[in-house]
C-alpha cells in the first residue's frame, strides 16, 4: 500500500471509529431494562447499532422506533441514564492512540466530527484523554445539520482554516462516507468499527477501507 492522499488534517468519527463507546451506551440500555424487570442484553448484541445512538439502542433494546407512542419519553430516560455514566467503560480502539501520535509526529492535525450531541461529546472526549489533543471537535448540534449532511465536516475545515480537499474523513458508518463525499473530501471506512447491521462496507463506495487504525498511515502524505 502506497501513500495516496496529500493532506493537512485528518478528521475522525467518534463512536465506533476512535472509541468503543458501546459498553456505556449498552449499560444505559440495560439499566432501563432492569427497571422494567427485563434481562440484560449482551453488549455484543447492542454494539452494531451503537453508532446510531438512542435510535439504535432503543430499537434493539426495546423494539421501539421514533414516532411510536412512548418513544420520546423512553429516549429522554435513556439519554439521562447515559449522561450519568458515559465514560466508565468507553475506550479507544486498539491502535488509535498510536495512530494519533504518528499523525502528530508528521505534523498533521486531527479532529473529531460526530453526530453525538455536545452534552455527551465533551465529557466522552475528555474521558478518553483527547480533549487537549484534538485540533477541532464538532458535535451533532454544532451546526444546523448532522451527518450525512456535509455541514459538520465543512465547519471543521473552516475552523482548521483548510479546504475540504486538504483533509480526509475516517468513519464506520455509511453516513460518514456520504458526508465526506458531499463535503468534497476523501472518505475512508473504518473496518474495525460498528459498521451497522448486515451492511456491506464495500458497497458504501468509500475511497478506501482499512482494517486497523494504523493502516491509515500508509494512505497519507503530508506537506
PDB file of C-alpha atoms in Angstrom, residues 14 86-87 90 92 110 112 118-134 137:
ATOM      1  CA  UNK A  14     -16.032   9.231  17.382  1.00  0.00           C
ATOM      2  CA  UNK A  86     -20.839   7.858  29.839  1.00  0.00           C
ATOM      3  CA  UNK A  87     -17.103   7.489  30.401  1.00  0.00           C
ATOM      4  CA  UNK A  90     -15.546   3.521  26.865  1.00  0.00           C
ATOM      5  CA  UNK A  92     -10.016   3.923  22.418  1.00  0.00           C
ATOM      6  CA  UNK A 110      -6.562  15.760  13.568  1.00  0.00           C
ATOM      7  CA  UNK A 112     -13.378  14.773  15.632  1.00  0.00           C
ATOM      8  CA  UNK A 118     -22.316  18.308  22.641  1.00  0.00           C
ATOM      9  CA  UNK A 119     -23.532  17.437  26.137  1.00  0.00           C
ATOM     10  CA  UNK A 120     -22.237  13.894  25.605  1.00  0.00           C
ATOM     11  CA  UNK A 121     -19.342  14.562  23.238  1.00  0.00           C
ATOM     12  CA  UNK A 122     -17.356  16.872  25.511  1.00  0.00           C
ATOM     13  CA  UNK A 123     -17.207  14.536  28.551  1.00  0.00           C
ATOM     14  CA  UNK A 124     -16.542  11.444  26.431  1.00  0.00           C
ATOM     15  CA  UNK A 125     -13.699  13.136  24.548  1.00  0.00           C
ATOM     16  CA  UNK A 126     -12.273  14.392  27.829  1.00  0.00           C
ATOM     17  CA  UNK A 127     -12.592  10.966  29.454  1.00  0.00           C
ATOM     18  CA  UNK A 128     -10.695   9.399  26.577  1.00  0.00           C
ATOM     19  CA  UNK A 129      -7.851  11.875  27.050  1.00  0.00           C
ATOM     20  CA  UNK A 130      -8.375  13.501  23.653  1.00  0.00           C
ATOM     21  CA  UNK A 131      -9.728  16.936  24.561  1.00  0.00           C
ATOM     22  CA  UNK A 132      -6.345  18.679  24.703  1.00  0.00           C
ATOM     23  CA  UNK A 133      -5.028  16.895  21.613  1.00  0.00           C
ATOM     24  CA  UNK A 134      -7.810  17.306  19.070  1.00  0.00           C
ATOM     25  CA  UNK A 137     -14.273  18.850  17.834  1.00  0.00           C
TER      26      UNK A 137
END
